[in-house]
Short mmCIF file of N, CA and C in Angstrom, two decimals:
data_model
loop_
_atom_site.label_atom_id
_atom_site.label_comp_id
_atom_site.label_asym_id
_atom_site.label_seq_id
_atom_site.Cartn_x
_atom_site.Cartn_y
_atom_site.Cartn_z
N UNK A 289 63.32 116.09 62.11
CA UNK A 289 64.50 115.29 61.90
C UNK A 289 64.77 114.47 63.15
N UNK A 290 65.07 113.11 62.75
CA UNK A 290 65.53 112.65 64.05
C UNK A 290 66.40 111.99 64.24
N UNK A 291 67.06 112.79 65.88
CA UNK A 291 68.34 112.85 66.63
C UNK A 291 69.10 111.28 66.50
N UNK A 292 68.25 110.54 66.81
CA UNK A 292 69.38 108.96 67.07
C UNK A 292 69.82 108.07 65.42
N UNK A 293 70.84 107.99 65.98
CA UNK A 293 71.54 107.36 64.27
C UNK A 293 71.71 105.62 64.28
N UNK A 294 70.77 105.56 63.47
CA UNK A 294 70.46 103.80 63.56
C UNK A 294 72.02 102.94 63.38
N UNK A 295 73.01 103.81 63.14
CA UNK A 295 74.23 103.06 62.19
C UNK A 295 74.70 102.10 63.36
N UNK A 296 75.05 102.15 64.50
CA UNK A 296 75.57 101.14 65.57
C UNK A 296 74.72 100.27 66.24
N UNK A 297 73.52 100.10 65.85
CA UNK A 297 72.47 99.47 66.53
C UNK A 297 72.12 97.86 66.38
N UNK A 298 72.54 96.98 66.95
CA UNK A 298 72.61 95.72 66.98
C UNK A 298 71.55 95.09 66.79
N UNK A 299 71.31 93.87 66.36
CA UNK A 299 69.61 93.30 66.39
C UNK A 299 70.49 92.59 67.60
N UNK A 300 68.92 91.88 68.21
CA UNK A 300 69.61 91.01 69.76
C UNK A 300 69.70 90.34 69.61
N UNK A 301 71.32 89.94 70.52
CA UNK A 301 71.73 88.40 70.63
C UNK A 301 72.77 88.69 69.50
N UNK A 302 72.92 89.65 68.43
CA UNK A 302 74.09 89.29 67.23
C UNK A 302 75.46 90.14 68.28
N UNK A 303 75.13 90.66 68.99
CA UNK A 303 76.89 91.75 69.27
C UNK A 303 77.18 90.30 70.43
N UNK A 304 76.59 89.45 70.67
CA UNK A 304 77.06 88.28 71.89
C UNK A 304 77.82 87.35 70.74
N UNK A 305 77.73 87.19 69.37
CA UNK A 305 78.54 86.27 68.69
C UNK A 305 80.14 86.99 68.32
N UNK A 306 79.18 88.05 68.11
CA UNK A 306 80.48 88.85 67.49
C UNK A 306 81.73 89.23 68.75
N UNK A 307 81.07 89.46 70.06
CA UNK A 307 82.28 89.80 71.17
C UNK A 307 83.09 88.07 71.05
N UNK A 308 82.64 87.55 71.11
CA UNK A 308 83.19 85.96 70.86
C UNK A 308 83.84 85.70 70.34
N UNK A 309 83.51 85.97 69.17
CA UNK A 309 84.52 85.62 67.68
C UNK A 309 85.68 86.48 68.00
N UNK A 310 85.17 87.75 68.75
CA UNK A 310 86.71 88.74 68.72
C UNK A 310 87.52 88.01 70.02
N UNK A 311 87.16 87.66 70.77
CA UNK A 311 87.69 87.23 71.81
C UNK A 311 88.35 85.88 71.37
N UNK A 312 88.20 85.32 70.75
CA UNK A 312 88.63 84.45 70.49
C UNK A 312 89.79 84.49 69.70
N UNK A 313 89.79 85.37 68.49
CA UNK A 313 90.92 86.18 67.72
C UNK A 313 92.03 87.05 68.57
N UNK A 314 91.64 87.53 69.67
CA UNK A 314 92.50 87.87 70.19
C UNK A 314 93.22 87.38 70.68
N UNK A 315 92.57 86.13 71.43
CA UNK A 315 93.18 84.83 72.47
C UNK A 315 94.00 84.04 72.08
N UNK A 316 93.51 84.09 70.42
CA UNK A 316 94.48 83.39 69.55
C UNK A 316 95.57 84.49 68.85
N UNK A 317 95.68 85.39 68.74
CA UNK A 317 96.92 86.52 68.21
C UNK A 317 97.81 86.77 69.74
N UNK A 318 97.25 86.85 70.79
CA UNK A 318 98.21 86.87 72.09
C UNK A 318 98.77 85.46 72.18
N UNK A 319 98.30 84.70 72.14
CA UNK A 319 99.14 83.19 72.01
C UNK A 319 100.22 83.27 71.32
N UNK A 320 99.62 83.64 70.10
CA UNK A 320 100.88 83.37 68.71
C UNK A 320 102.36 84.77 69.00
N UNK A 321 101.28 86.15 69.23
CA UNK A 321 102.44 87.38 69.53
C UNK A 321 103.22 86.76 70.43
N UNK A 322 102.99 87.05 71.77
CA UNK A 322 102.72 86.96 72.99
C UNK A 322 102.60 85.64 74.36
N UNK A 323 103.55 84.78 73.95
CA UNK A 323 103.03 83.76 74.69
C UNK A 323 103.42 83.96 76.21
N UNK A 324 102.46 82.68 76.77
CA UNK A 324 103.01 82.90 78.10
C UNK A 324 104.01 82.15 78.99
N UNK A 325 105.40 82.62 78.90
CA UNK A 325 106.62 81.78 79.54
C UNK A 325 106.06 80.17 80.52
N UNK A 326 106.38 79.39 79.34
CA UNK A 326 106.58 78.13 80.23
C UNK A 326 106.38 78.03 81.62
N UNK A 327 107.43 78.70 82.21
CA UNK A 327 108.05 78.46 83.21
C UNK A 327 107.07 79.22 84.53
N UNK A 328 106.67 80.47 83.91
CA UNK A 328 105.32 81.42 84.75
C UNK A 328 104.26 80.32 84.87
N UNK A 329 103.90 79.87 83.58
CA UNK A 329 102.46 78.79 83.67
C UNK A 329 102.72 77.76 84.57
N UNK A 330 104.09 77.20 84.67
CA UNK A 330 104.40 75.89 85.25
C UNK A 330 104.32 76.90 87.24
N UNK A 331 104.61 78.12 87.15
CA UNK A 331 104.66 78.30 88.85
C UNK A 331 103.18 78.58 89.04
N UNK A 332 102.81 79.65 87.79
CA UNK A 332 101.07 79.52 88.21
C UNK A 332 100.33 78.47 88.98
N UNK A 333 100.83 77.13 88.06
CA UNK A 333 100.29 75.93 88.64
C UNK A 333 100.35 75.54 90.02
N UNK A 334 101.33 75.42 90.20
CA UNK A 334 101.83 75.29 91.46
C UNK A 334 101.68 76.06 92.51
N UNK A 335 101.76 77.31 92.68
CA UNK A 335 101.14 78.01 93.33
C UNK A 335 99.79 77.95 93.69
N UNK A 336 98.95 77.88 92.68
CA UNK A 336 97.48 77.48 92.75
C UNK A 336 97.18 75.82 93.46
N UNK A 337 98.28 74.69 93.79
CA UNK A 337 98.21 73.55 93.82
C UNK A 337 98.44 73.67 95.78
N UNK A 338 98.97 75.28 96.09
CA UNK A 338 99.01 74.85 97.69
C UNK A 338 97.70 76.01 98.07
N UNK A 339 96.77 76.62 97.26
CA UNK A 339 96.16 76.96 97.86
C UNK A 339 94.72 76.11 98.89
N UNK A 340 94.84 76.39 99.72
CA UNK A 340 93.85 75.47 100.93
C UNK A 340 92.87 76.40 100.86
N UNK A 341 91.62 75.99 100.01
CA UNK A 341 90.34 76.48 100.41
C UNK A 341 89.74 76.52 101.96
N UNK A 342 89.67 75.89 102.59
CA UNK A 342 89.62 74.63 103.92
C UNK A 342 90.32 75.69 104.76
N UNK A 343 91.52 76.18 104.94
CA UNK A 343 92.78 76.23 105.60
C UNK A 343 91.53 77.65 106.70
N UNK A 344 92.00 77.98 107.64
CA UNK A 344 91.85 78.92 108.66
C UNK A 344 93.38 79.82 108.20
N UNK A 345 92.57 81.25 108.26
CA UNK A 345 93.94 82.28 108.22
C UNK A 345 94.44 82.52 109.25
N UNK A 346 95.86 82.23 109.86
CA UNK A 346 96.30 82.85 111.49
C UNK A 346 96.47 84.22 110.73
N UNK A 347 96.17 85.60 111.63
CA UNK A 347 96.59 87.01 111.58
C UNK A 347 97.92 87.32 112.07
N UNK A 348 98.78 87.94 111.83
CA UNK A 348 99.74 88.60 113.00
C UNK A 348 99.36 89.26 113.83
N UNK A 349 99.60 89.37 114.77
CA UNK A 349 99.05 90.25 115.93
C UNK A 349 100.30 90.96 116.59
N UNK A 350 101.42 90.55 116.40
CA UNK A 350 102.66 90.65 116.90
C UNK A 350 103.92 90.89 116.40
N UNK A 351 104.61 92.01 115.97
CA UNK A 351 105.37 91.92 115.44
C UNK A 351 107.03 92.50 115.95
N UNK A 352 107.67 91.88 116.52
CA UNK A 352 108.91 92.54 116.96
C UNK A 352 109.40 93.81 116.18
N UNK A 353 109.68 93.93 114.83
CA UNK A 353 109.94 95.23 114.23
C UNK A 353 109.36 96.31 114.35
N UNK A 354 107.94 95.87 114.40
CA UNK A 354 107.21 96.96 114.65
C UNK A 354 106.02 97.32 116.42
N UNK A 355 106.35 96.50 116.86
CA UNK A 355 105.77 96.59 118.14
C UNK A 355 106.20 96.06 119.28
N UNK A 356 107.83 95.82 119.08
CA UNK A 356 108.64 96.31 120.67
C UNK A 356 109.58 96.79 120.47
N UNK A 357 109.64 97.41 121.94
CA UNK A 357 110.91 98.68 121.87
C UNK A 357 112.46 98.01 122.06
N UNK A 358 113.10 98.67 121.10
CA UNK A 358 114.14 98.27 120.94
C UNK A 358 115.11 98.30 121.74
N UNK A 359 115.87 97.95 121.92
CA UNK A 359 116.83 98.12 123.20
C UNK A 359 118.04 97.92 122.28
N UNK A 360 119.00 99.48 123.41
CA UNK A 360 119.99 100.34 122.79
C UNK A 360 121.45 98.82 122.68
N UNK A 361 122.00 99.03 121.84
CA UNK A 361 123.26 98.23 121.30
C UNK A 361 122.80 97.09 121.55
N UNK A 362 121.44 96.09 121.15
CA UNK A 362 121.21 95.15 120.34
C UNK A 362 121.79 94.82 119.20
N UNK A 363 122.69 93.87 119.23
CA UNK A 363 122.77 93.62 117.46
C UNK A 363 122.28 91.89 116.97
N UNK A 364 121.55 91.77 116.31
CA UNK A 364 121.07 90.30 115.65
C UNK A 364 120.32 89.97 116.14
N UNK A 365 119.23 91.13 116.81
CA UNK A 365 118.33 90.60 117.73
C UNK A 365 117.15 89.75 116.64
N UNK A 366 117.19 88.36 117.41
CA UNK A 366 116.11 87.76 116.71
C UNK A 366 114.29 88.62 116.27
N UNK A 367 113.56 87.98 115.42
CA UNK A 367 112.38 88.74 115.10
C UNK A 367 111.50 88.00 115.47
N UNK A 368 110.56 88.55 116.36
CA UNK A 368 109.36 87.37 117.45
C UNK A 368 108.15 87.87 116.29
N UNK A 369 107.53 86.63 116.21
CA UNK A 369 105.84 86.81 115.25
C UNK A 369 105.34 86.09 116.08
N UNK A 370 103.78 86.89 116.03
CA UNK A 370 102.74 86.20 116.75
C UNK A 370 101.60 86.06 115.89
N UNK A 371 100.89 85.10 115.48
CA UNK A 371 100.03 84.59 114.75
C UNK A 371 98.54 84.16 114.97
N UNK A 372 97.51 84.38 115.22
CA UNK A 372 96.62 84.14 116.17
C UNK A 372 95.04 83.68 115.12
N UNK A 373 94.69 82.40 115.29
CA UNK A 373 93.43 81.98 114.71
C UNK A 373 92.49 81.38 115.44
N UNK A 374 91.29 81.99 115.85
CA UNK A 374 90.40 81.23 116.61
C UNK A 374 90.94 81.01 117.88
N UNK A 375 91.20 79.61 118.50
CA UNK A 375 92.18 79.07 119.59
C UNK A 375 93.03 78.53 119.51
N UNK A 376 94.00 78.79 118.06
CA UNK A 376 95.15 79.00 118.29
C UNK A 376 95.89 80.06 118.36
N UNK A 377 97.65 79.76 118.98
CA UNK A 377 98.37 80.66 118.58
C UNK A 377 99.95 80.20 117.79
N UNK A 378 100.38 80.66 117.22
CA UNK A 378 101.98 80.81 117.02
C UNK A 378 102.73 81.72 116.94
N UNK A 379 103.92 81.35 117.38
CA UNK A 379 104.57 81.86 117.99
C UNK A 379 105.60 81.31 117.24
N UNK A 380 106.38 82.52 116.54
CA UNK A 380 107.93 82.18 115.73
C UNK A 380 108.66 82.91 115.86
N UNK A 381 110.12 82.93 116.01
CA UNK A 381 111.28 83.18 116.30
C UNK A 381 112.13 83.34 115.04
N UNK A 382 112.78 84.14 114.27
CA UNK A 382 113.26 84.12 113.09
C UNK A 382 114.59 84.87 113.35
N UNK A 383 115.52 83.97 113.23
CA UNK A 383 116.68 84.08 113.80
C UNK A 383 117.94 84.03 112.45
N UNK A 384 119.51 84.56 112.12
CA UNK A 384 119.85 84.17 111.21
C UNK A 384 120.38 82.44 111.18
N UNK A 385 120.29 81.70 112.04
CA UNK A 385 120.07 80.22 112.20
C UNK A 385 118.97 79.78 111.97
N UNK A 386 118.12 80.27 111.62
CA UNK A 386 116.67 79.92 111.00
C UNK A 386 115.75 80.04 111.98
N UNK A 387 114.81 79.27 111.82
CA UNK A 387 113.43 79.61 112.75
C UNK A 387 112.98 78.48 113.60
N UNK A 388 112.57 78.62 114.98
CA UNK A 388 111.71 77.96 115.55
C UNK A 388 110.75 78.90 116.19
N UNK A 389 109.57 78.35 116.77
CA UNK A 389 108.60 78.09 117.23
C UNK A 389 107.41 77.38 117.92
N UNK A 390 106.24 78.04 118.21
CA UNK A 390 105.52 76.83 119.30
C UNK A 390 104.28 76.96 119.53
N UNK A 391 103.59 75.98 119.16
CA UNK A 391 102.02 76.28 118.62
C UNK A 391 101.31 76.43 120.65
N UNK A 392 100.39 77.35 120.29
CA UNK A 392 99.28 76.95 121.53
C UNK A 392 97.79 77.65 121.58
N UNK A 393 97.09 76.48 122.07
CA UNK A 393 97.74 75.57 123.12
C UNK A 393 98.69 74.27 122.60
N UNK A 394 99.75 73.99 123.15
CA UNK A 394 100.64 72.57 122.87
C UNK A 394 100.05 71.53 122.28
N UNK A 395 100.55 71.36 120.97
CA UNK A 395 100.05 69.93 120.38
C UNK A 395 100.97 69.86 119.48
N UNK A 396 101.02 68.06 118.40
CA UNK A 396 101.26 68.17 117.99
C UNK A 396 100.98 68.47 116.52
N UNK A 397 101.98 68.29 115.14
CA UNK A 397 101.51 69.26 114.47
C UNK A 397 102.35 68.69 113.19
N UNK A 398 101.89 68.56 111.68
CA UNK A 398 102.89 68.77 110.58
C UNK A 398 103.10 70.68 110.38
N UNK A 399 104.27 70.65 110.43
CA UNK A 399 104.36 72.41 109.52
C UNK A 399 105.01 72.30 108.20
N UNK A 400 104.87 73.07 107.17
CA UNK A 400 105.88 73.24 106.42
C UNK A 400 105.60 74.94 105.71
N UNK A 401 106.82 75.08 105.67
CA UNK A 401 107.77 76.49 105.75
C UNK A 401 107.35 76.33 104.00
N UNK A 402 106.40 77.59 103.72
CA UNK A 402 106.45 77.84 102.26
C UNK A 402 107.25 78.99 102.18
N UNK A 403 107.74 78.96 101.05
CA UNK A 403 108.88 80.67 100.76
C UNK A 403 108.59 80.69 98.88
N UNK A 404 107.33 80.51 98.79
CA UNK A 404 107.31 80.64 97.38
C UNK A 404 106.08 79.59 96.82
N UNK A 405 105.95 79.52 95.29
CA UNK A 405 104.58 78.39 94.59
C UNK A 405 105.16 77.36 95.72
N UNK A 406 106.15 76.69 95.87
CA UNK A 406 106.35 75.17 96.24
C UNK A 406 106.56 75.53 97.89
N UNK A 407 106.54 74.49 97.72
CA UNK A 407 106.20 73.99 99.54
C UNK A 407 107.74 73.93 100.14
N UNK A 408 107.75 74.54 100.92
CA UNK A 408 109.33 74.27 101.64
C UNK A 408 109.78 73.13 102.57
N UNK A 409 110.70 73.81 103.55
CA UNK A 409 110.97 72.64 104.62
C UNK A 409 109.62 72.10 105.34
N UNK A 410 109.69 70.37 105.90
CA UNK A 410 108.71 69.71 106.22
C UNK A 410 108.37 69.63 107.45
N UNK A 411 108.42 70.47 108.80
CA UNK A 411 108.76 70.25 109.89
C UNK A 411 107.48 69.63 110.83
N UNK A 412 107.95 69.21 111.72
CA UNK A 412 106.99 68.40 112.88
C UNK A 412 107.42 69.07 114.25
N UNK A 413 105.95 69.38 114.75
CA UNK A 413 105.96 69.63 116.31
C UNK A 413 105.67 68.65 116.87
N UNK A 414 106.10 69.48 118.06
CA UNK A 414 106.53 67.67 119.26
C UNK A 414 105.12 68.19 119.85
N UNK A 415 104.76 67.28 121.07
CA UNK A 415 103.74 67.28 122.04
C UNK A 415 103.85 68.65 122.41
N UNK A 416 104.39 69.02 123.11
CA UNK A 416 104.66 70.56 123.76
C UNK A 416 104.12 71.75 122.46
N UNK A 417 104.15 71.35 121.51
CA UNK A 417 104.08 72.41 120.17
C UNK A 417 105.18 73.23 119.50
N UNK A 418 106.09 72.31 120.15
CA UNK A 418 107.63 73.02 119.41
C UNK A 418 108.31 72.45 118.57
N UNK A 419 108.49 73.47 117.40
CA UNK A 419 109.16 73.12 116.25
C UNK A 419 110.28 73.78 115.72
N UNK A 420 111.33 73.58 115.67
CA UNK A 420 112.45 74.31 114.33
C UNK A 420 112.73 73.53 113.55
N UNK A 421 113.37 74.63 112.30
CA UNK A 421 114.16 74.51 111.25
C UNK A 421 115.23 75.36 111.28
N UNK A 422 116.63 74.81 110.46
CA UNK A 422 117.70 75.54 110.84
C UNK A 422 118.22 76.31 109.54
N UNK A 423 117.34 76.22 108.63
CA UNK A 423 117.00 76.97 107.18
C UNK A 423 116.41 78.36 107.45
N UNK A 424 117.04 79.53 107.09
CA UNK A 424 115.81 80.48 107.54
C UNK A 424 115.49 81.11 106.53
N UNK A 425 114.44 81.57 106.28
CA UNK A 425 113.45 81.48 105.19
C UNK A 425 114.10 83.55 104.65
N UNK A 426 114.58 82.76 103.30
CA UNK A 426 115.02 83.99 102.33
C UNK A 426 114.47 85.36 101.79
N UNK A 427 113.19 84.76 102.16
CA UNK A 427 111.92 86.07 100.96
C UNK A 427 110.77 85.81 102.17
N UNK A 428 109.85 86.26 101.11
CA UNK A 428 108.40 86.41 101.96
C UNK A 428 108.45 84.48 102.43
N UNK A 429 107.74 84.45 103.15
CA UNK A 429 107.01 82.93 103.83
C UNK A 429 106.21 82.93 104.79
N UNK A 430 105.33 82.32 104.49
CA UNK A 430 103.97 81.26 105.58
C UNK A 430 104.51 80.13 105.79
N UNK A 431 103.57 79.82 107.28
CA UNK A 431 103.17 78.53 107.69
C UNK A 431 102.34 78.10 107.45
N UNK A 432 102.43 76.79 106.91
CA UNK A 432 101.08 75.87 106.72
C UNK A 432 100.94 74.53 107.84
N UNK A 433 100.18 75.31 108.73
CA UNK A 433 99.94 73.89 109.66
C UNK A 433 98.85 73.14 109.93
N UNK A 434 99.18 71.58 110.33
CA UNK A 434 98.08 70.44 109.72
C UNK A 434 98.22 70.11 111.11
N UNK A 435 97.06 70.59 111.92
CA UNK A 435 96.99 69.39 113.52
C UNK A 435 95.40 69.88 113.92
N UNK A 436 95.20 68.62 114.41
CA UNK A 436 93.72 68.02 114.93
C UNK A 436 92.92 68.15 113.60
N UNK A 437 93.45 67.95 112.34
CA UNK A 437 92.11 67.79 111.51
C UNK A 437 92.15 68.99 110.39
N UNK A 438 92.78 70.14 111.17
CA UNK A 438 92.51 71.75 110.86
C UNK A 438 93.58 71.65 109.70
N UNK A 439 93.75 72.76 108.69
CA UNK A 439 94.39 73.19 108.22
C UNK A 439 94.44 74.54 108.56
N UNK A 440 95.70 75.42 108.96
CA UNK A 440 96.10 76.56 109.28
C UNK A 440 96.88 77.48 108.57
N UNK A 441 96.83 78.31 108.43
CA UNK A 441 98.42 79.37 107.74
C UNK A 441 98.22 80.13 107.32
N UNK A 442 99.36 80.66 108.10
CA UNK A 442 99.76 81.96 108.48
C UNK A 442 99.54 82.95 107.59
N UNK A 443 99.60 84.66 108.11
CA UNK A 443 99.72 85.69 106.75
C UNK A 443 101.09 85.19 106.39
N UNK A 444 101.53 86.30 104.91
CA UNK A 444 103.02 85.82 104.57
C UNK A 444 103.42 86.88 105.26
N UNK A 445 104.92 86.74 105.66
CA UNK A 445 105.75 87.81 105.77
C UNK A 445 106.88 87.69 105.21
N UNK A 446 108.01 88.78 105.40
CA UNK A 446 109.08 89.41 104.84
C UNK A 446 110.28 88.49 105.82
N UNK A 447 111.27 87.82 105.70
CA UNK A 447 111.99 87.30 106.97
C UNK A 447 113.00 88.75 106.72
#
């Protein structure tokens, strides 16, 4: 007698039409059940519209919350980030008056403050590499910075 049971056994090339056809039925019953909020697809987009293939990641290397000592009856002490790619650095200040900072070595620079899919405030560093904004960033946010050619930015963080 023999053990293997022909009943599930595909000729080749037919179970590649058939995953198809189901995939396709499904793709089309989750559409119709199940759609996907406008408004998600419209940030999907957008989100996907600031990603910089191109861009260099700065790391943190530095983080005031977690790597300096606090000193006793501080209150509102600003939060220092340090950011570090290749030969650059930044350096941000996140204050409840919002944020500045200062690229180095000194140059200048477009930044803009993302806090979400869309692109935030538009800021410019001067010669020296210093920049603020007096917006301070609500939720998670990166920097995206554009000088000598480079595209840069930052991990996200938490303000």
């Amino acid at each position: 007698m023999d053990d293997t049971d022909d009943t599930f056994e595909e000729a080749p090339g037919e179970g590649e039409s058939d995953d198809s056809a189901l995939e396709a039925e499904l793709r089309e019953a989750a559409a119709i059940l199940d759609p996907v909020p406008a408004e998600l697809r419209l940030l999907a987009v957008e989100a996907y519209a600031l990603h910089d293939l191109d861009a260099k990641i700065a790391e943190l290397t530095f983080d005031s919350l977690v790597d300096a000592i606090p000193v006793r009856g501080a209150v509102d002490v600003p939060r220092m980030l340090t950011f570090h790619t290749g030969g650059l650095t930044v350096d941000v200040e996140v204050t409840p008056r919002g944020i500045m900072g200062q690229l180095l070595p000194p140059q200048s620079a477009s930044i803009e403050v993302l806090d979400g899919p869309r692109a935030g405030a538009a800021l410019t560093a001067d010669d020296m590499g210093r920049f603020t904004s007096e917006a301070r960033p609500t939720g998670p946010f990166a920097l995206r910075l554009r000088a000598g050619g480079e595209v840069v930015v930052t991990e996200w963080m938490r303000a």
